[in-house]
mmCIF file of C-alpha atoms and ligand atoms in Angstrom:
data_model
loop_
_atom_site.group_PDB
_atom_site.id
_atom_site.type_symbol
_atom_site.label_atom_id
_atom_site.label_comp_id
_atom_site.label_asym_id
_atom_site.label_seq_id
_atom_site.Cartn_x
_atom_site.Cartn_y
_atom_site.Cartn_z
ATOM 1 C CA UNK A 18 -18.188 -3.628 14.346
ATOM 2 C CA UNK A 19 -15.504 -5.313 12.212
ATOM 3 C CA UNK A 20 -13.198 -2.855 10.470
ATOM 4 C CA UNK A 21 -10.299 -3.463 8.059
ATOM 5 C CA UNK A 22 -8.594 -0.365 6.663
ATOM 6 C CA UNK A 23 -5.961 -2.066 4.510
ATOM 7 C CA UNK A 24 -6.738 -4.335 1.550
ATOM 8 C CA UNK A 25 -5.566 -4.419 -2.080
ATOM 9 C CA UNK A 26 -7.075 -5.229 -5.495
ATOM 10 C CA UNK A 27 -5.775 -5.931 -8.995
ATOM 11 C CA UNK A 28 -5.605 -2.144 -9.510
ATOM 12 C CA UNK A 29 -2.224 -2.507 -7.799
ATOM 13 C CA UNK A 30 -0.660 -5.845 -6.872
ATOM 14 C CA UNK A 31 -3.631 -7.628 -5.308
ATOM 15 C CA UNK A 32 -4.829 -10.879 -6.869
ATOM 16 C CA UNK A 33 -8.568 -10.159 -6.640
ATOM 17 C CA UNK A 34 -10.673 -7.951 -8.883
ATOM 18 C CA UNK A 35 -12.940 -5.519 -6.974
ATOM 19 C CA UNK A 36 -15.925 -7.872 -7.150
ATOM 20 C CA UNK A 37 -14.073 -10.879 -5.706
ATOM 21 C CA UNK A 38 -12.427 -8.657 -3.098
ATOM 22 C CA UNK A 39 -15.767 -7.264 -1.907
ATOM 23 C CA UNK A 40 -17.115 -10.832 -1.724
ATOM 24 C CA UNK A 41 -14.251 -11.857 0.511
ATOM 25 C CA UNK A 42 -14.829 -8.777 2.702
ATOM 26 C CA UNK A 43 -18.474 -9.810 3.071
ATOM 27 C CA UNK A 44 -17.485 -13.396 3.884
ATOM 28 C CA UNK A 45 -15.137 -12.093 6.594
ATOM 29 C CA UNK A 46 -18.135 -10.271 8.135
ATOM 30 C CA UNK A 47 -16.441 -6.882 7.805
ATOM 31 C CA UNK A 48 -18.719 -3.835 7.913
ATOM 32 C CA UNK A 49 -16.193 -1.045 7.274
ATOM 33 C CA UNK A 50 -13.222 -1.393 4.950
ATOM 34 C CA UNK A 51 -10.747 0.616 2.946
ATOM 35 C CA UNK A 52 -9.138 -0.384 -0.342
ATOM 36 C CA UNK A 53 -5.603 1.014 -0.163
ATOM 37 C CA UNK A 54 -3.999 0.141 -3.482
ATOM 38 C CA UNK A 55 -0.386 1.137 -4.033
ATOM 39 C CA UNK A 56 -0.166 4.542 -5.729
ATOM 40 C CA UNK A 57 -3.581 4.355 -7.398
ATOM 41 C CA UNK A 58 -7.244 5.073 -6.738
ATOM 42 C CA UNK A 59 -8.409 3.335 -9.908
ATOM 43 C CA UNK A 60 -10.392 0.615 -8.132
ATOM 44 C CA UNK A 61 -12.315 3.018 -5.902
ATOM 45 C CA UNK A 62 -15.261 3.940 -8.185
ATOM 46 C CA UNK A 63 -16.087 0.280 -8.842
ATOM 47 C CA UNK A 64 -15.513 -0.743 -5.210
ATOM 48 C CA UNK A 65 -17.794 2.099 -4.064
ATOM 49 C CA UNK A 66 -20.635 0.765 -6.186
ATOM 50 C CA UNK A 67 -20.088 -2.833 -5.032
ATOM 51 C CA UNK A 68 -19.723 -1.825 -1.381
ATOM 52 C CA UNK A 69 -22.898 0.170 -1.326
ATOM 53 C CA UNK A 70 -24.806 -2.679 -3.006
ATOM 54 C CA UNK A 71 -23.485 -5.026 -0.292
ATOM 55 C CA UNK A 72 -24.375 -2.577 2.514
ATOM 56 C CA UNK A 73 -20.709 -1.982 3.434
ATOM 57 C CA UNK A 74 -19.041 1.279 4.398
ATOM 58 C CA UNK A 75 -16.035 2.048 2.202
ATOM 59 C CA UNK A 76 -13.402 4.525 3.364
ATOM 60 C CA UNK A 77 -11.510 5.928 0.340
ATOM 61 C CA UNK A 78 -7.888 4.821 0.688
ATOM 62 C CA UNK A 79 -4.455 4.686 -0.903
ATOM 63 C CA UNK A 80 -0.978 3.426 0.047
ATOM 64 C CA UNK A 81 1.736 5.728 -1.286
ATOM 65 C CA UNK A 82 5.312 4.497 -1.681
ATOM 66 C CA UNK A 83 7.678 7.158 -0.358
ATOM 67 C CA UNK A 84 11.240 7.566 0.836
ATOM 68 C CA UNK A 85 13.063 8.954 3.841
ATOM 69 C CA UNK A 86 16.873 9.040 3.632
ATOM 70 C CA UNK A 87 16.713 6.549 0.718
ATOM 71 C CA UNK A 88 14.670 4.065 2.744
ATOM 72 C CA UNK A 89 11.205 3.098 1.513
ATOM 73 C CA UNK A 90 8.132 3.682 3.646
ATOM 74 C CA UNK A 91 4.440 3.267 2.852
ATOM 75 C CA UNK A 92 2.056 6.078 3.736
ATOM 76 C CA UNK A 93 -1.638 5.279 3.954
ATOM 77 C CA UNK A 94 -4.154 7.978 3.032
ATOM 78 C CA UNK A 95 -7.812 7.917 4.103
ATOM 79 C CA UNK A 96 -10.947 10.039 3.712
ATOM 80 C CA UNK A 97 -9.495 12.164 0.878
ATOM 81 C CA UNK A 98 -11.230 13.406 -2.259
ATOM 82 C CA UNK A 99 -10.205 10.869 -4.887
ATOM 83 C CA UNK A 100 -11.117 13.303 -7.699
ATOM 84 C CA UNK A 101 -8.676 15.975 -6.435
ATOM 85 C CA UNK A 102 -6.815 17.319 -9.515
ATOM 86 C CA UNK A 103 -3.371 17.543 -7.901
ATOM 87 C CA UNK A 104 -3.683 14.029 -6.499
ATOM 88 C CA UNK A 105 -4.697 12.688 -9.918
ATOM 89 C CA UNK A 106 -1.791 14.440 -11.660
ATOM 90 C CA UNK A 107 0.631 13.118 -9.048
ATOM 91 C CA UNK A 108 -0.641 9.544 -9.524
ATOM 92 C CA UNK A 109 -0.436 9.794 -13.334
ATOM 93 C CA UNK A 110 3.224 10.798 -13.018
ATOM 94 C CA UNK A 111 3.919 7.900 -10.649
ATOM 95 C CA UNK A 112 2.403 5.441 -13.131
ATOM 96 C CA UNK A 113 4.510 6.857 -15.951
ATOM 97 C CA UNK A 114 7.627 6.514 -13.773
ATOM 98 C CA UNK A 115 6.748 2.885 -13.052
ATOM 99 C CA UNK A 116 6.540 2.085 -16.777
ATOM 100 C CA UNK A 117 9.898 3.690 -17.462
ATOM 101 C CA UNK A 118 11.377 1.765 -14.566
ATOM 102 C CA UNK A 119 9.957 -1.564 -15.799
ATOM 103 C CA UNK A 120 11.766 -1.019 -19.102
ATOM 104 C CA UNK A 121 15.030 -0.400 -17.224
ATOM 105 C CA UNK A 122 14.567 -3.615 -15.212
ATOM 106 C CA UNK A 123 13.778 -5.592 -18.387
ATOM 107 C CA UNK A 124 16.959 -4.258 -19.992
ATOM 108 C CA UNK A 125 18.969 -5.551 -17.052
ATOM 109 C CA UNK A 126 17.310 -8.964 -17.225
ATOM 110 C CA UNK A 127 17.929 -9.181 -20.981
ATOM 111 C CA UNK A 128 21.590 -8.320 -20.408
ATOM 112 C CA UNK A 129 21.742 -11.343 -18.079
ATOM 113 C CA UNK A 130 20.112 -13.535 -20.711
ATOM 114 C CA UNK A 131 16.699 -13.555 -19.025
ATOM 115 C CA UNK A 132 14.403 -12.554 -21.863
ATOM 116 C CA UNK A 133 11.085 -11.362 -20.468
ATOM 117 C CA UNK A 134 8.442 -9.838 -22.720
ATOM 118 C CA UNK A 135 7.320 -6.464 -21.362
ATOM 119 C CA UNK A 136 3.826 -6.955 -22.813
ATOM 120 C CA UNK A 137 3.361 -10.061 -20.651
ATOM 121 C CA UNK A 138 4.248 -8.055 -17.550
ATOM 122 C CA UNK A 139 1.940 -5.189 -18.503
ATOM 123 C CA UNK A 140 -0.896 -7.668 -19.124
ATOM 124 C CA UNK A 141 -0.646 -8.707 -15.444
ATOM 125 C CA UNK A 142 -0.577 -5.063 -14.360
ATOM 126 C CA UNK A 143 -4.084 -4.530 -15.659
ATOM 127 C CA UNK A 144 -4.198 -0.763 -15.482
ATOM 128 C CA UNK A 145 -0.530 -0.084 -16.071
ATOM 129 C CA UNK A 146 0.464 0.536 -12.473
ATOM 130 C CA UNK A 147 3.270 -1.945 -12.912
ATOM 131 C CA UNK A 148 5.581 -3.119 -10.132
ATOM 132 C CA UNK A 149 8.108 -5.769 -9.200
ATOM 133 C CA UNK A 150 5.390 -8.246 -8.128
ATOM 134 C CA UNK A 151 4.056 -8.326 -11.721
ATOM 135 C CA UNK A 152 7.543 -8.888 -13.073
ATOM 136 C CA UNK A 153 8.135 -11.614 -10.464
ATOM 137 C CA UNK A 154 4.930 -13.418 -11.468
ATOM 138 C CA UNK A 155 5.921 -13.235 -15.140
ATOM 139 C CA UNK A 156 9.313 -14.775 -14.315
ATOM 140 C CA UNK A 157 7.494 -17.646 -12.576
ATOM 141 C CA UNK A 158 5.115 -18.140 -15.516
ATOM 142 C CA UNK A 159 7.996 -18.294 -17.937
ATOM 143 C CA UNK A 160 9.743 -20.895 -15.811
ATOM 144 C CA UNK A 161 12.766 -18.665 -15.085
ATOM 145 C CA UNK A 162 12.229 -19.129 -11.343
ATOM 146 C CA UNK A 163 10.091 -21.456 -9.235
ATOM 147 C CA UNK A 164 8.452 -18.821 -7.035
ATOM 148 C CA UNK A 165 8.027 -15.068 -6.724
ATOM 149 C CA UNK A 166 10.200 -15.266 -3.604
ATOM 150 C CA UNK A 167 12.978 -16.746 -5.740
ATOM 151 C CA UNK A 168 12.461 -13.963 -8.316
ATOM 152 C CA UNK A 169 13.102 -11.383 -5.580
ATOM 153 C CA UNK A 170 16.030 -13.331 -4.148
ATOM 154 C CA UNK A 171 17.770 -13.724 -7.483
ATOM 155 C CA UNK A 172 16.826 -10.630 -9.455
ATOM 156 C CA UNK A 173 14.425 -8.089 -8.022
ATOM 157 C CA UNK A 174 15.270 -7.522 -4.350
ATOM 158 C CA UNK A 175 16.788 -4.184 -3.361
ATOM 159 C CA UNK A 176 20.366 -5.446 -3.563
ATOM 160 C CA UNK A 177 19.829 -7.783 -6.542
ATOM 161 C CA UNK A 178 21.055 -7.183 -10.114
ATOM 162 C CA UNK A 179 17.775 -6.327 -11.894
ATOM 163 C CA UNK A 180 16.555 -3.921 -9.210
ATOM 164 C CA UNK A 181 16.012 -0.353 -10.339
ATOM 165 C CA UNK A 182 14.876 2.349 -7.958
ATOM 166 C CA UNK A 183 11.871 4.452 -8.795
ATOM 167 C CA UNK A 184 12.077 8.243 -8.714
ATOM 168 C CA UNK A 185 11.786 8.905 -5.038
ATOM 169 C CA UNK A 186 8.858 10.773 -3.570
ATOM 170 C CA UNK A 187 9.756 11.995 -0.086
ATOM 171 C CA UNK A 188 7.551 10.891 2.810
ATOM 172 C CA UNK A 189 6.926 14.568 3.611
ATOM 173 C CA UNK A 190 5.639 15.083 0.055
ATOM 174 C CA UNK A 191 3.346 12.043 0.276
ATOM 175 C CA UNK A 192 1.842 13.404 3.508
ATOM 176 C CA UNK A 193 1.406 16.815 1.873
ATOM 177 C CA UNK A 194 -0.415 15.334 -1.146
ATOM 178 C CA UNK A 195 -2.811 13.384 1.093
ATOM 179 C CA UNK A 196 -3.535 16.449 3.229
ATOM 180 C CA UNK A 197 -4.051 18.667 0.178
ATOM 181 C CA UNK A 198 -6.730 16.236 -1.026
ATOM 182 C CA UNK A 199 -8.450 16.527 2.367
ATOM 183 C CA UNK A 200 -7.175 13.220 3.740
ATOM 184 C CA UNK A 201 -5.646 11.719 6.850
ATOM 185 C CA UNK A 202 -2.117 10.203 6.600
ATOM 186 C CA UNK A 203 -0.945 7.133 8.520
ATOM 187 C CA UNK A 204 2.372 5.263 8.536
ATOM 188 C CA UNK A 205 1.822 1.704 7.240
ATOM 189 C CA UNK A 206 3.186 -1.398 9.008
ATOM 190 C CA UNK A 207 6.040 0.265 10.967
ATOM 191 C CA UNK A 208 6.888 -3.113 12.508
ATOM 192 C CA UNK A 209 8.048 -4.434 9.132
ATOM 193 C CA UNK A 210 10.827 -1.845 8.947
ATOM 194 C CA UNK A 211 12.257 -1.429 12.438
ATOM 195 C CA UNK A 212 13.066 2.162 11.588
ATOM 196 C CA UNK A 213 11.295 3.992 14.374
ATOM 197 C CA UNK A 214 13.954 6.685 14.310
ATOM 198 C CA UNK A 215 12.191 8.127 11.237
ATOM 199 C CA UNK A 216 8.875 8.637 13.003
ATOM 200 C CA UNK A 217 9.596 12.009 14.683
ATOM 201 C CA UNK A 218 10.392 13.492 11.253
ATOM 202 C CA UNK A 219 7.081 12.191 9.905
ATOM 203 C CA UNK A 220 5.229 13.626 12.896
ATOM 204 C CA UNK A 221 6.887 16.980 12.228
ATOM 205 C CA UNK A 222 5.621 16.732 8.632
ATOM 206 C CA UNK A 223 2.070 16.335 9.904
ATOM 207 C CA UNK A 224 1.598 12.567 10.043
ATOM 208 C CA UNK A 225 -1.809 11.891 11.618
ATOM 209 C CA UNK A 226 -1.692 8.218 12.465
ATOM 210 C CA UNK A 227 0.239 4.976 12.650
ATOM 211 C CA UNK A 228 -0.802 1.467 11.632
ATOM 212 C CA UNK A 229 -0.690 -0.384 14.933
ATOM 213 C CA UNK A 230 -2.728 -3.380 13.734
ATOM 214 C CA UNK A 231 -1.227 -5.314 10.823
ATOM 215 C CA UNK A 232 -1.170 -9.003 9.906
ATOM 216 C CA UNK A 233 2.595 -9.208 10.340
ATOM 217 C CA UNK A 234 2.837 -7.294 13.628
ATOM 218 C CA UNK A 235 3.378 -9.376 16.737
ATOM 219 C CA UNK A 236 1.361 -8.617 19.865
ATOM 220 C CA UNK A 237 4.497 -7.040 21.288
ATOM 221 C CA UNK A 238 4.807 -4.746 18.283
ATOM 222 C CA UNK A 239 1.153 -3.743 18.497
ATOM 223 C CA UNK A 240 1.627 -2.774 22.152
ATOM 224 C CA UNK A 241 4.835 -0.921 21.297
ATOM 225 C CA UNK A 242 3.268 1.096 18.473
ATOM 226 C CA UNK A 243 0.187 1.940 20.489
ATOM 227 C CA UNK A 244 2.442 3.438 23.164
ATOM 228 C CA UNK A 245 4.377 5.271 20.486
ATOM 229 C CA UNK A 246 1.093 6.601 19.050
ATOM 230 C CA UNK A 247 0.119 7.905 22.496
ATOM 231 C CA UNK A 248 3.508 9.526 22.967
ATOM 232 C CA UNK A 249 3.319 11.376 19.615
ATOM 233 C CA UNK A 250 -0.440 11.979 19.838
ATOM 234 C CA UNK A 251 -1.015 9.953 16.694
ATOM 235 C CA UNK A 252 -4.237 8.185 15.801
ATOM 236 C CA UNK A 253 -4.257 4.411 15.371
ATOM 237 C CA UNK A 254 -5.100 2.628 12.108
ATOM 238 C CA UNK A 255 -5.011 -1.021 11.148
ATOM 239 C CA UNK A 256 -5.939 -3.779 8.772
ATOM 240 C CA UNK A 257 -4.933 -7.058 7.197
ATOM 241 C CA UNK A 258 -3.008 -5.851 4.118
ATOM 242 C CA UNK A 259 -4.866 -8.701 2.378
ATOM 243 C CA UNK A 260 -3.616 -9.095 -1.206
ATOM 244 C CA UNK A 261 -6.015 -11.871 -2.225
ATOM 245 C CA UNK A 262 -3.832 -14.857 -1.436
ATOM 246 C CA UNK A 263 -1.477 -16.283 1.121
ATOM 247 C CA UNK A 264 2.115 -15.013 1.189
ATOM 248 C CA UNK A 265 4.816 -14.153 3.677
ATOM 249 C CA UNK A 266 4.258 -10.364 3.792
ATOM 250 C CA UNK A 267 0.504 -9.870 4.060
ATOM 251 C CA UNK A 268 -2.675 -11.003 5.813
ATOM 252 C CA UNK A 269 -4.383 -14.144 4.524
ATOM 253 C CA UNK A 270 -7.966 -12.823 4.834
ATOM 254 C CA UNK A 271 -9.747 -9.515 5.428
ATOM 255 C CA UNK A 272 -10.157 -8.768 9.119
ATOM 256 C CA UNK A 273 -6.943 -10.478 10.249
ATOM 257 C CA UNK A 274 -6.544 -8.283 12.195
ATOM 258 C CA UNK A 275 -9.359 -5.749 12.544
ATOM 259 C CA UNK A 276 -9.088 -2.153 13.753
ATOM 260 C CA UNK A 277 -10.914 -1.623 17.096
ATOM 261 C CA UNK A 278 -14.000 0.528 16.705
ATOM 262 C CA UNK A 279 -12.913 3.309 19.147
ATOM 263 C CA UNK A 280 -9.820 3.931 16.985
ATOM 264 C CA UNK A 281 -11.994 4.140 13.878
ATOM 265 C CA UNK A 282 -14.326 6.616 15.592
ATOM 266 C CA UNK A 283 -11.340 8.845 16.450
ATOM 267 C CA UNK A 284 -10.167 8.734 12.819
ATOM 268 C CA UNK A 285 -13.618 9.753 11.599
ATOM 269 C CA UNK A 286 -13.658 12.609 14.096
ATOM 270 C CA UNK A 287 -10.378 13.963 12.680
ATOM 271 C CA UNK A 288 -11.664 13.627 9.112
ATOM 272 C CA UNK A 289 -14.809 15.550 10.040
ATOM 273 C CA UNK A 290 -12.714 18.308 11.642
ATOM 274 C CA UNK A 291 -10.790 18.512 8.379
ATOM 275 C CA UNK A 292 -14.112 19.097 6.689
ATOM 276 C CA UNK A 293 -14.347 15.769 4.894
ATOM 277 C CA UNK A 294 -17.689 14.007 5.028
ATOM 278 C CA UNK A 295 -17.020 10.498 6.321
ATOM 279 C CA UNK A 296 -18.812 7.655 4.532
ATOM 280 C CA UNK A 297 -21.896 6.400 6.384
HETATM 281 P P1 AMP B 13 7.631 -2.048 -6.265
HETATM 282 O O1 AMP B 13 6.691 -1.024 -5.718
HETATM 283 O O2 AMP B 13 7.427 -2.282 -7.724
HETATM 284 O O3 AMP B 13 9.060 -1.757 -5.905
HETATM 285 O O4 AMP B 13 7.263 -3.451 -5.567
HETATM 286 C C1 AMP B 13 7.189 -3.492 -4.164
HETATM 287 C C2 AMP B 13 6.329 -4.668 -3.751
HETATM 288 O O5 AMP B 13 7.007 -5.878 -4.027
HETATM 289 C C3 AMP B 13 6.080 -4.685 -2.256
HETATM 290 O O6 AMP B 13 4.922 -3.935 -1.912
HETATM 291 C C4 AMP B 13 5.885 -6.154 -1.955
HETATM 292 O O7 AMP B 13 4.516 -6.503 -2.132
HETATM 293 C C5 AMP B 13 6.704 -6.843 -3.023
HETATM 294 N N1 AMP B 13 7.961 -7.318 -2.479
HETATM 295 C C6 AMP B 13 9.030 -6.596 -2.104
HETATM 296 N N2 AMP B 13 10.046 -7.375 -1.669
HETATM 297 C C7 AMP B 13 9.599 -8.645 -1.778
HETATM 298 C C8 AMP B 13 10.179 -9.943 -1.489
HETATM 299 N N3 AMP B 13 11.424 -10.047 -1.014
HETATM 300 N N4 AMP B 13 9.421 -11.032 -1.713
HETATM 301 C C9 AMP B 13 8.160 -10.919 -2.205
HETATM 302 N N5 AMP B 13 7.564 -9.735 -2.492
HETATM 303 C C10 AMP B 13 8.263 -8.623 -2.276
HETATM 304 ZN ZN1 ZN B 14 1.285 -4.742 -2.202
HETATM 305 FE FE1 FE B 15 2.829 -1.681 2.353
HETATM 306 FE FE1 FE B 16 -0.448 -2.764 1.634
#
């Protein structure tokens, strides 16, 4: 069985609408997948319908941005109830915070003489879950920079002049929200951070799993994180982090890499123990 538990759509910063995304999942011969958009579940109802029509199993997913000692981490949630009231309220607040933050970043750009129209940025962020990638793409479109990479290098990167932090949700809080909605929480792409010293704190907060398989993990990193998972008794998750195109941070197609089936079976077993019906 081919399994990919990490792909994105236009509901966050992916380039593909749900329909095109599901088509590319089918082309990659995936049978089980999870759409894990950043801080939103907005694509899930439509993807559910498309997945079931295509005979695919869809695991409900999300990728929450969260912080530990001011450093950003991404926490994946799986098998939760996407209609959970507290989860929905939390996500509405996050979206509001992102809009406020966009305005602050635009103000900084204007002060530097880079006049970007906020409406153009919001038009790219179809459902309002706006982030730096949308702003970067707008800067490219307007000819201010030649590439999104240049937009981050000059303006939007963490130490660059137009960067504004978002209100920080703690990793512990992100794990709590996922658990309260009945889900399983996994640390995304730990190999991209090299901050393993944080992991014991996350385990203490109830982290269930760790993303061993990721497009940008080397074989050495995969082996390292599998050992670490064993040591902390964490489950193993994985996927391509496909965003619909080819870029330096993410997988270039669904299924690169896949999650081995035995790891998926263990995840389902935990979800069932939690009382969540796993999708069949
Ligand atoms: P935000 O959540 O709005 O702060 O945007 C974070 C997203 O921007 C990340 O998930 C990446 O997809 C993207 N990103 C961050 N840093 C870079 C970079 N240096 N080059 C390209 N994309 C980046
Ligand atoms: Zn992303
Ligand atoms: Fe991520
Ligand atoms: Fe991702």
